[in-house]
Amino acid sequence: MDFALSEEQELFRTAIRKYMNNINGTEAARAVIDGKLDVVTRFASGMAELGVTAIPVSEESDGLGLGALDLVPVFEETGRVLLPGSQLETLALAVPLLESYGTPAQKAARLPNVATGGSTMSVAWYEKGTSLFPNSFCCVAAKTENGYALTGTKTLVPVIGEPDVFITGAQTAEGKSLFLVKASDLASVRMLSVIDETQRLAEVTFDAAPGELLGEPGNAADMMKHGLLHFNAALCSSMVGGMDELVKMTAEYSKIRVQFNQPIGRFQAIKHGIVNMKLDLETARSLSYYAAWAVESDAVDKISAVHSARSFISKAYIKAAGDSIQIHGGIGFTEELDVQLFLKRARYYENYFGSVHDSRKETAHSLGWHLGSATRDAVPAS
């Protein structure tokens, strides 16, 4: 079965890469590190003009109605330049949740704005001292005459690009539920330190904030697991883009760096290191493409496809960045080169909306490896 991108998707990649080349590589990412956050809005508008923001939005909501595979070239190219912004959270998590569980009124109110680039969204999910899927939330949602009022605190909330709507989880009488909350209704926002300085995470507080119920009450965990399939497939594409740039960057450096009167790329140890990076890249790309296809086609093995891809690619991205630094030598971890930016991004994504352990666990459960001691002994989940 051929999972290569279509001619139209590759042509669209060419257009996106041309736009990314105008950014001059990681220039936008470095601008965010320097505190110039206006570049996030500027480049988000450019992406909207290319039609990127309309890709996952249904035609009924003024979008293009395309699938996860059409987002692959988008996130590979944005991952290649570490483009800062909330494209992943908006297009690959918030939009699938709204499309799958939103009411017609909720879709009409928000999705057309997303399609035109006029609105971005984020997810406020984590709470202090809890796992990805805790038994209950400390953040509570009390019923009111007009809906719900949310009170509590969420942490590790992506806020780069100043999203205007948050999808958040809160405890109700029926159990954990999802809500839509406007950014203007937040009681406070406290910025957090992040290993990847091109990102922005915050701790946000709700104080009787008006919340709009999304989907059925008590169904937050299952809804998020569904949304995370789309998100992880897109995240894999972004990491593959970063790995591709690392291989290219490292191979080029090995041609110009001279040691003992010859390019270091002629040394066997360097050759083997770059070849191993390339092999991991091609494996990661194959897993990424299949994961996106499985999500788009609603394949029976979509859970194992997505989470096995996420677990492998997360580790491979970190290894590629580490090996690239080793090959670059002492200059590799300095701010002068971009390699250290990719290593920070790889570490940032390692535990982003789930860890490698979480993905391996989901893969094992989807394949039934957790059922019975005989099966568990025969095929170890790790």
PDB file of C-alpha atoms in Angstrom, residues 107-346:
ATOM      1  CA  LYS A 107     -19.356  25.314  15.016  1.00  0.00           C
ATOM      2  CA  ALA A 108     -20.991  28.273  13.298  1.00  0.00           C
ATOM      3  CA  ALA A 109     -19.753  30.657  15.977  1.00  0.00           C
ATOM      4  CA  ARG A 110     -16.094  29.603  15.939  1.00  0.00           C
ATOM      5  CA  LEU A 111     -14.958  27.472  13.018  1.00  0.00           C
ATOM      6  CA  PRO A 112     -15.417  30.044  10.208  1.00  0.00           C
ATOM      7  CA  ASN A 113     -13.167  32.445  12.159  1.00  0.00           C
ATOM      8  CA  VAL A 114     -10.560  29.702  12.528  1.00  0.00           C
ATOM      9  CA  ALA A 115     -10.722  28.985   8.786  1.00  0.00           C
ATOM     10  CA  THR A 116      -9.951  32.606   7.920  1.00  0.00           C
ATOM     11  CA  GLY A 117      -7.188  32.860  10.512  1.00  0.00           C
ATOM     12  CA  GLY A 118      -9.159  35.320  12.622  1.00  0.00           C
ATOM     13  CA  SER A 119      -9.268  33.041  15.652  1.00  0.00           C
ATOM     14  CA  THR A 120      -6.853  30.684  17.373  1.00  0.00           C
ATOM     15  CA  MET A 121      -7.624  28.181  20.105  1.00  0.00           C
ATOM     16  CA  SER A 122      -5.719  26.325  22.784  1.00  0.00           C
ATOM     17  CA  VAL A 123      -6.314  23.599  25.365  1.00  0.00           C
ATOM     18  CA  ALA A 124      -6.127  24.074  29.144  1.00  0.00           C
ATOM     19  CA  TRP A 125      -6.034  20.506  30.442  1.00  0.00           C
ATOM     20  CA  TYR A 126      -3.290  19.796  32.964  1.00  0.00           C
ATOM     21  CA  GLU A 127      -3.537  20.475  36.698  1.00  0.00           C
ATOM     22  CA  LYS A 128      -0.699  20.488  39.217  1.00  0.00           C
ATOM     23  CA  GLY A 129       0.334  17.101  40.545  1.00  0.00           C
ATOM     24  CA  THR A 130      -1.861  15.072  38.183  1.00  0.00           C
ATOM     25  CA  SER A 131      -1.357  12.828  35.185  1.00  0.00           C
ATOM     26  CA  LEU A 132      -2.641  13.199  31.642  1.00  0.00           C
ATOM     27  CA  PHE A 133      -5.925  11.535  32.607  1.00  0.00           C
ATOM     28  CA  PRO A 134      -6.551  11.988  36.342  1.00  0.00           C
ATOM     29  CA  ASN A 135      -9.476  10.332  38.103  1.00  0.00           C
ATOM     30  CA  SER A 136     -11.031  13.739  38.676  1.00  0.00           C
ATOM     31  CA  PHE A 137     -10.331  17.448  38.244  1.00  0.00           C
ATOM     32  CA  CYS A 138      -9.853  20.006  40.993  1.00  0.00           C
ATOM     33  CA  CYS A 139     -11.288  22.555  38.582  1.00  0.00           C
ATOM     34  CA  VAL A 140     -15.057  22.408  39.000  1.00  0.00           C
ATOM     35  CA  ALA A 141     -17.959  23.547  36.835  1.00  0.00           C
ATOM     36  CA  ALA A 142     -21.110  24.638  38.654  1.00  0.00           C
ATOM     37  CA  LYS A 143     -24.391  24.851  36.799  1.00  0.00           C
ATOM     38  CA  THR A 144     -25.920  28.292  36.380  1.00  0.00           C
ATOM     39  CA  GLU A 145     -29.022  29.636  34.697  1.00  0.00           C
ATOM     40  CA  ASN A 146     -27.045  30.394  31.539  1.00  0.00           C
ATOM     41  CA  GLY A 147     -24.767  27.358  31.500  1.00  0.00           C
ATOM     42  CA  TYR A 148     -21.735  26.676  33.716  1.00  0.00           C
ATOM     43  CA  ALA A 149     -19.291  28.653  35.836  1.00  0.00           C
ATOM     44  CA  LEU A 150     -15.754  27.263  36.071  1.00  0.00           C
ATOM     45  CA  THR A 151     -13.489  27.738  39.072  1.00  0.00           C
ATOM     46  CA  GLY A 152      -9.970  26.367  39.398  1.00  0.00           C
ATOM     47  CA  THR A 153      -6.443  26.480  38.006  1.00  0.00           C
ATOM     48  CA  LYS A 154      -4.861  24.863  34.953  1.00  0.00           C
ATOM     49  CA  THR A 155      -1.138  24.679  34.255  1.00  0.00           C
ATOM     50  CA  LEU A 156       1.153  24.070  31.254  1.00  0.00           C
ATOM     51  CA  VAL A 157      -1.346  25.866  29.039  1.00  0.00           C
ATOM     52  CA  PRO A 158      -0.031  26.838  25.554  1.00  0.00           C
ATOM     53  CA  VAL A 159      -0.680  30.561  25.121  1.00  0.00           C
ATOM     54  CA  ILE A 160       1.680  31.604  22.327  1.00  0.00           C
ATOM     55  CA  GLY A 161      -0.177  33.667  19.757  1.00  0.00           C
ATOM     56  CA  GLU A 162      -2.694  34.781  22.381  1.00  0.00           C
ATOM     57  CA  PRO A 163      -5.525  32.287  21.664  1.00  0.00           C
ATOM     58  CA  ASP A 164      -8.970  33.752  22.196  1.00  0.00           C
ATOM     59  CA  VAL A 165     -10.726  30.496  23.194  1.00  0.00           C
ATOM     60  CA  PHE A 166      -9.629  27.665  25.473  1.00  0.00           C
ATOM     61  CA  ILE A 167     -10.970  24.114  25.567  1.00  0.00           C
ATOM     62  CA  THR A 168     -10.658  23.017  29.170  1.00  0.00           C
ATOM     63  CA  GLY A 169     -11.683  20.138  31.407  1.00  0.00           C
ATOM     64  CA  ALA A 170     -13.630  20.508  34.646  1.00  0.00           C
ATOM     65  CA  GLN A 171     -15.441  18.319  37.138  1.00  0.00           C
ATOM     66  CA  THR A 172     -19.233  18.203  36.984  1.00  0.00           C
ATOM     67  CA  ALA A 173     -21.857  16.081  38.743  1.00  0.00           C
ATOM     68  CA  GLU A 174     -21.720  13.702  35.761  1.00  0.00           C
ATOM     69  CA  GLY A 175     -17.911  13.477  35.807  1.00  0.00           C
ATOM     70  CA  LYS A 176     -15.091  15.073  33.831  1.00  0.00           C
ATOM     71  CA  SER A 177     -16.450  17.320  31.079  1.00  0.00           C
ATOM     72  CA  LEU A 178     -15.097  19.626  28.392  1.00  0.00           C
ATOM     73  CA  PHE A 179     -15.910  23.325  28.139  1.00  0.00           C
ATOM     74  CA  LEU A 180     -15.223  26.291  25.907  1.00  0.00           C
ATOM     75  CA  VAL A 181     -13.983  29.362  27.784  1.00  0.00           C
ATOM     76  CA  LYS A 182     -13.147  32.751  26.297  1.00  0.00           C
ATOM     77  CA  ALA A 183      -9.676  34.089  27.023  1.00  0.00           C
ATOM     78  CA  SER A 184     -11.251  37.367  28.141  1.00  0.00           C
ATOM     79  CA  ASP A 185     -12.987  35.504  30.986  1.00  0.00           C
ATOM     80  CA  LEU A 186      -9.758  34.216  32.587  1.00  0.00           C
ATOM     81  CA  ALA A 187      -9.143  35.556  36.097  1.00  0.00           C
ATOM     82  CA  SER A 188      -5.336  35.492  35.750  1.00  0.00           C
ATOM     83  CA  VAL A 189      -2.505  34.275  33.532  1.00  0.00           C
ATOM     84  CA  ARG A 190       0.946  33.571  35.001  1.00  0.00           C
ATOM     85  CA  MET A 191       3.754  32.802  32.569  1.00  0.00           C
ATOM     86  CA  LEU A 192       5.959  29.765  33.258  1.00  0.00           C
ATOM     87  CA  SER A 193       9.577  28.970  32.446  1.00  0.00           C
ATOM     88  CA  VAL A 194       9.949  26.643  29.455  1.00  0.00           C
ATOM     89  CA  ILE A 195      12.958  24.664  28.225  1.00  0.00           C
ATOM     90  CA  ASP A 196      12.025  25.651  24.668  1.00  0.00           C
ATOM     91  CA  GLU A 197      12.202  29.433  24.711  1.00  0.00           C
ATOM     92  CA  THR A 198      10.328  29.659  21.412  1.00  0.00           C
ATOM     93  CA  GLN A 199       7.188  28.461  23.227  1.00  0.00           C
ATOM     94  CA  ARG A 200       4.951  30.101  25.824  1.00  0.00           C
ATOM     95  CA  LEU A 201       3.243  28.145  28.613  1.00  0.00           C
ATOM     96  CA  ALA A 202       1.151  29.621  31.395  1.00  0.00           C
ATOM     97  CA  GLU A 203      -0.818  28.856  34.510  1.00  0.00           C
ATOM     98  CA  VAL A 204      -4.368  30.141  34.074  1.00  0.00           C
ATOM     99  CA  THR A 205      -6.999  30.655  36.743  1.00  0.00           C
ATOM    100  CA  PHE A 206     -10.781  30.520  36.370  1.00  0.00           C
ATOM    101  CA  ASP A 207     -12.958  32.355  38.898  1.00  0.00           C
ATOM    102  CA  ALA A 208     -16.586  31.581  38.077  1.00  0.00           C
ATOM    103  CA  ALA A 209     -15.688  31.927  34.394  1.00  0.00           C
ATOM    104  CA  PRO A 210     -18.613  31.332  32.013  1.00  0.00           C
ATOM    105  CA  GLY A 211     -18.157  27.961  30.343  1.00  0.00           C
ATOM    106  CA  GLU A 212     -19.895  26.470  27.346  1.00  0.00           C
ATOM    107  CA  LEU A 213     -20.338  22.683  27.547  1.00  0.00           C
ATOM    108  CA  LEU A 214     -18.692  20.816  24.670  1.00  0.00           C
ATOM    109  CA  GLY A 215     -20.141  17.400  23.942  1.00  0.00           C
ATOM    110  CA  GLU A 216     -21.802  15.196  26.535  1.00  0.00           C
ATOM    111  CA  PRO A 217     -21.084  15.837  30.246  1.00  0.00           C
ATOM    112  CA  GLY A 218     -18.823  13.257  31.892  1.00  0.00           C
ATOM    113  CA  ASN A 219     -17.191  12.282  28.604  1.00  0.00           C
ATOM    114  CA  ALA A 220     -14.057  14.476  28.691  1.00  0.00           C
ATOM    115  CA  ALA A 221     -11.490  11.650  28.823  1.00  0.00           C
ATOM    116  CA  ASP A 222     -12.834   9.822  25.770  1.00  0.00           C
ATOM    117  CA  MET A 223     -13.226  13.073  23.854  1.00  0.00           C
ATOM    118  CA  MET A 224      -9.657  14.108  24.585  1.00  0.00           C
ATOM    119  CA  LYS A 225      -8.331  10.689  23.589  1.00  0.00           C
ATOM    120  CA  HIS A 226     -10.107  11.127  20.263  1.00  0.00           C
ATOM    121  CA  GLY A 227      -8.688  14.624  19.822  1.00  0.00           C
ATOM    122  CA  LEU A 228      -5.198  13.489  20.773  1.00  0.00           C
ATOM    123  CA  LEU A 229      -5.168  10.975  17.906  1.00  0.00           C
ATOM    124  CA  HIS A 230      -5.406  13.899  15.481  1.00  0.00           C
ATOM    125  CA  PHE A 231      -2.966  15.939  17.544  1.00  0.00           C
ATOM    126  CA  ASN A 232      -0.307  13.235  17.866  1.00  0.00           C
ATOM    127  CA  ALA A 233      -0.458  12.461  14.147  1.00  0.00           C
ATOM    128  CA  ALA A 234       0.200  16.141  13.404  1.00  0.00           C
ATOM    129  CA  LEU A 235       2.862  16.353  16.122  1.00  0.00           C
ATOM    130  CA  CYS A 236       4.686  13.431  14.505  1.00  0.00           C
ATOM    131  CA  SER A 237       4.755  15.349  11.219  1.00  0.00           C
ATOM    132  CA  SER A 238       6.228  18.378  12.965  1.00  0.00           C
ATOM    133  CA  MET A 239       8.947  16.267  14.581  1.00  0.00           C
ATOM    134  CA  VAL A 240       9.749  14.597  11.249  1.00  0.00           C
ATOM    135  CA  GLY A 241      10.227  18.053   9.733  1.00  0.00           C
ATOM    136  CA  GLY A 242      12.670  18.902  12.500  1.00  0.00           C
ATOM    137  CA  MET A 243      14.561  15.638  12.019  1.00  0.00           C
ATOM    138  CA  ASP A 244      14.779  16.247   8.277  1.00  0.00           C
ATOM    139  CA  GLU A 245      16.343  19.661   8.843  1.00  0.00           C
ATOM    140  CA  LEU A 246      18.787  18.211  11.369  1.00  0.00           C
ATOM    141  CA  VAL A 247      19.979  15.587   8.870  1.00  0.00           C
ATOM    142  CA  LYS A 248      20.384  18.228   6.161  1.00  0.00           C
ATOM    143  CA  MET A 249      22.164  20.633   8.513  1.00  0.00           C
ATOM    144  CA  THR A 250      24.530  17.962   9.841  1.00  0.00           C
ATOM    145  CA  ALA A 251      25.393  16.572   6.411  1.00  0.00           C
ATOM    146  CA  GLU A 252      26.215  20.065   5.132  1.00  0.00           C
ATOM    147  CA  TYR A 253      28.396  20.801   8.144  1.00  0.00           C
ATOM    148  CA  SER A 254      30.330  17.555   7.675  1.00  0.00           C
ATOM    149  CA  LYS A 255      31.303  18.750   4.180  1.00  0.00           C
ATOM    150  CA  ILE A 256      32.710  22.118   5.252  1.00  0.00           C
ATOM    151  CA  ARG A 257      34.266  21.275   8.632  1.00  0.00           C
ATOM    152  CA  VAL A 258      37.901  20.324   8.010  1.00  0.00           C
ATOM    153  CA  GLN A 259      39.989  18.241  10.386  1.00  0.00           C
ATOM    154  CA  PHE A 260      43.382  16.673   9.595  1.00  0.00           C
ATOM    155  CA  ASN A 261      43.287  18.439   6.223  1.00  0.00           C
ATOM    156  CA  GLN A 262      40.054  16.823   5.055  1.00  0.00           C
ATOM    157  CA  PRO A 263      36.288  17.245   5.584  1.00  0.00           C
ATOM    158  CA  ILE A 264      35.077  15.348   8.624  1.00  0.00           C
ATOM    159  CA  GLY A 265      32.377  13.790   6.443  1.00  0.00           C
ATOM    160  CA  ARG A 266      35.071  11.463   5.075  1.00  0.00           C
ATOM    161  CA  PHE A 267      35.596   9.860   8.477  1.00  0.00           C
ATOM    162  CA  GLN A 268      33.805   6.572   8.923  1.00  0.00           C
ATOM    163  CA  ALA A 269      32.433   7.428  12.373  1.00  0.00           C
ATOM    164  CA  ILE A 270      30.818  10.604  11.017  1.00  0.00           C
ATOM    165  CA  LYS A 271      29.437   8.774   7.985  1.00  0.00           C
ATOM    166  CA  HIS A 272      27.864   6.103  10.171  1.00  0.00           C
ATOM    167  CA  GLY A 273      26.371   8.711  12.478  1.00  0.00           C
ATOM    168  CA  ILE A 274      24.681  10.600   9.641  1.00  0.00           C
ATOM    169  CA  VAL A 275      23.477   7.384   7.996  1.00  0.00           C
ATOM    170  CA  ASN A 276      21.884   6.264  11.265  1.00  0.00           C
ATOM    171  CA  MET A 277      20.156   9.657  11.546  1.00  0.00           C
ATOM    172  CA  LYS A 278      18.865   9.239   7.990  1.00  0.00           C
ATOM    173  CA  LEU A 279      17.587   5.727   8.681  1.00  0.00           C
ATOM    174  CA  ASP A 280      15.711   6.921  11.760  1.00  0.00           C
ATOM    175  CA  LEU A 281      14.289   9.794   9.711  1.00  0.00           C
ATOM    176  CA  GLU A 282      12.916   7.510   7.007  1.00  0.00           C
ATOM    177  CA  THR A 283      11.404   5.166   9.609  1.00  0.00           C
ATOM    178  CA  ALA A 284       9.852   8.134  11.383  1.00  0.00           C
ATOM    179  CA  ARG A 285       8.446   9.523   8.127  1.00  0.00           C
ATOM    180  CA  SER A 286       6.854   6.187   7.224  1.00  0.00           C
ATOM    181  CA  LEU A 287       5.270   5.872  10.674  1.00  0.00           C
ATOM    182  CA  SER A 288       4.075   9.470  10.500  1.00  0.00           C
ATOM    183  CA  TYR A 289       2.434   9.056   7.096  1.00  0.00           C
ATOM    184  CA  TYR A 290       0.699   5.869   8.148  1.00  0.00           C
ATOM    185  CA  ALA A 291      -0.525   7.447  11.376  1.00  0.00           C
ATOM    186  CA  ALA A 292      -2.045  10.367   9.456  1.00  0.00           C
ATOM    187  CA  TRP A 293      -3.636   7.987   6.967  1.00  0.00           C
ATOM    188  CA  ALA A 294      -5.058   5.830   9.750  1.00  0.00           C
ATOM    189  CA  VAL A 295      -6.642   8.857  11.436  1.00  0.00           C
ATOM    190  CA  GLU A 296      -8.065  10.230   8.192  1.00  0.00           C
ATOM    191  CA  SER A 297      -9.488   6.899   7.058  1.00  0.00           C
ATOM    192  CA  ASP A 298     -10.628   5.905  10.577  1.00  0.00           C
ATOM    193  CA  ALA A 299      -8.684   2.644  10.298  1.00  0.00           C
ATOM    194  CA  VAL A 300      -9.257  -0.054  12.906  1.00  0.00           C
ATOM    195  CA  ASP A 301      -5.611   0.189  14.004  1.00  0.00           C
ATOM    196  CA  LYS A 302      -5.512   3.988  14.216  1.00  0.00           C
ATOM    197  CA  ILE A 303      -4.787   4.007  17.965  1.00  0.00           C
ATOM    198  CA  SER A 304      -1.764   1.721  17.710  1.00  0.00           C
ATOM    199  CA  ALA A 305      -0.625   3.462  14.509  1.00  0.00           C
ATOM    200  CA  VAL A 306      -0.660   6.922  16.059  1.00  0.00           C
ATOM    201  CA  HIS A 307       0.772   6.060  19.455  1.00  0.00           C
ATOM    202  CA  SER A 308       3.494   3.744  18.163  1.00  0.00           C
ATOM    203  CA  ALA A 309       4.535   6.544  15.793  1.00  0.00           C
ATOM    204  CA  ARG A 310       4.529   9.081  18.620  1.00  0.00           C
ATOM    205  CA  SER A 311       6.628   6.899  20.929  1.00  0.00           C
ATOM    206  CA  PHE A 312       9.255   6.123  18.276  1.00  0.00           C
ATOM    207  CA  ILE A 313       9.499   9.590  16.741  1.00  0.00           C
ATOM    208  CA  SER A 314       9.736  11.392  20.089  1.00  0.00           C
ATOM    209  CA  LYS A 315      12.818   9.376  20.990  1.00  0.00           C
ATOM    210  CA  ALA A 316      14.261   9.509  17.461  1.00  0.00           C
ATOM    211  CA  TYR A 317      13.953  13.318  17.374  1.00  0.00           C
ATOM    212  CA  ILE A 318      15.865  13.667  20.640  1.00  0.00           C
ATOM    213  CA  LYS A 319      18.536  11.246  19.432  1.00  0.00           C
ATOM    214  CA  ALA A 320      18.895  13.040  16.095  1.00  0.00           C
ATOM    215  CA  ALA A 321      19.367  16.386  17.832  1.00  0.00           C
ATOM    216  CA  GLY A 322      21.880  14.910  20.285  1.00  0.00           C
ATOM    217  CA  ASP A 323      23.855  13.173  17.521  1.00  0.00           C
ATOM    218  CA  SER A 324      23.865  16.367  15.478  1.00  0.00           C
ATOM    219  CA  ILE A 325      25.369  18.271  18.396  1.00  0.00           C
ATOM    220  CA  GLN A 326      28.032  15.578  18.794  1.00  0.00           C
ATOM    221  CA  ILE A 327      28.977  15.797  15.116  1.00  0.00           C
ATOM    222  CA  HIS A 328      29.072  19.598  15.210  1.00  0.00           C
ATOM    223  CA  GLY A 329      31.380  19.426  18.209  1.00  0.00           C
ATOM    224  CA  GLY A 330      31.800  22.232  20.725  1.00  0.00           C
ATOM    225  CA  ILE A 331      30.015  24.805  18.569  1.00  0.00           C
ATOM    226  CA  GLY A 332      26.947  22.562  18.340  1.00  0.00           C
ATOM    227  CA  PHE A 333      25.439  23.576  21.665  1.00  0.00           C
ATOM    228  CA  THR A 334      26.152  27.279  21.349  1.00  0.00           C
ATOM    229  CA  GLU A 335      23.462  29.846  20.539  1.00  0.00           C
ATOM    230  CA  GLU A 336      25.255  30.670  17.297  1.00  0.00           C
ATOM    231  CA  LEU A 337      23.925  27.506  15.626  1.00  0.00           C
ATOM    232  CA  ASP A 338      20.348  26.235  15.379  1.00  0.00           C
ATOM    233  CA  VAL A 339      21.063  22.690  16.555  1.00  0.00           C
ATOM    234  CA  GLN A 340      20.451  23.554  20.209  1.00  0.00           C
ATOM    235  CA  LEU A 341      17.032  24.983  19.253  1.00  0.00           C
ATOM    236  CA  PHE A 342      16.023  21.645  17.765  1.00  0.00           C
ATOM    237  CA  LEU A 343      17.215  19.755  20.840  1.00  0.00           C
ATOM    238  CA  LYS A 344      15.117  22.011  23.088  1.00  0.00           C
ATOM    239  CA  ARG A 345      12.094  21.538  20.843  1.00  0.00           C
ATOM    240  CA  ALA A 346      12.584  17.762  20.862  1.00  0.00           C
TER     241      ALA A 346
END
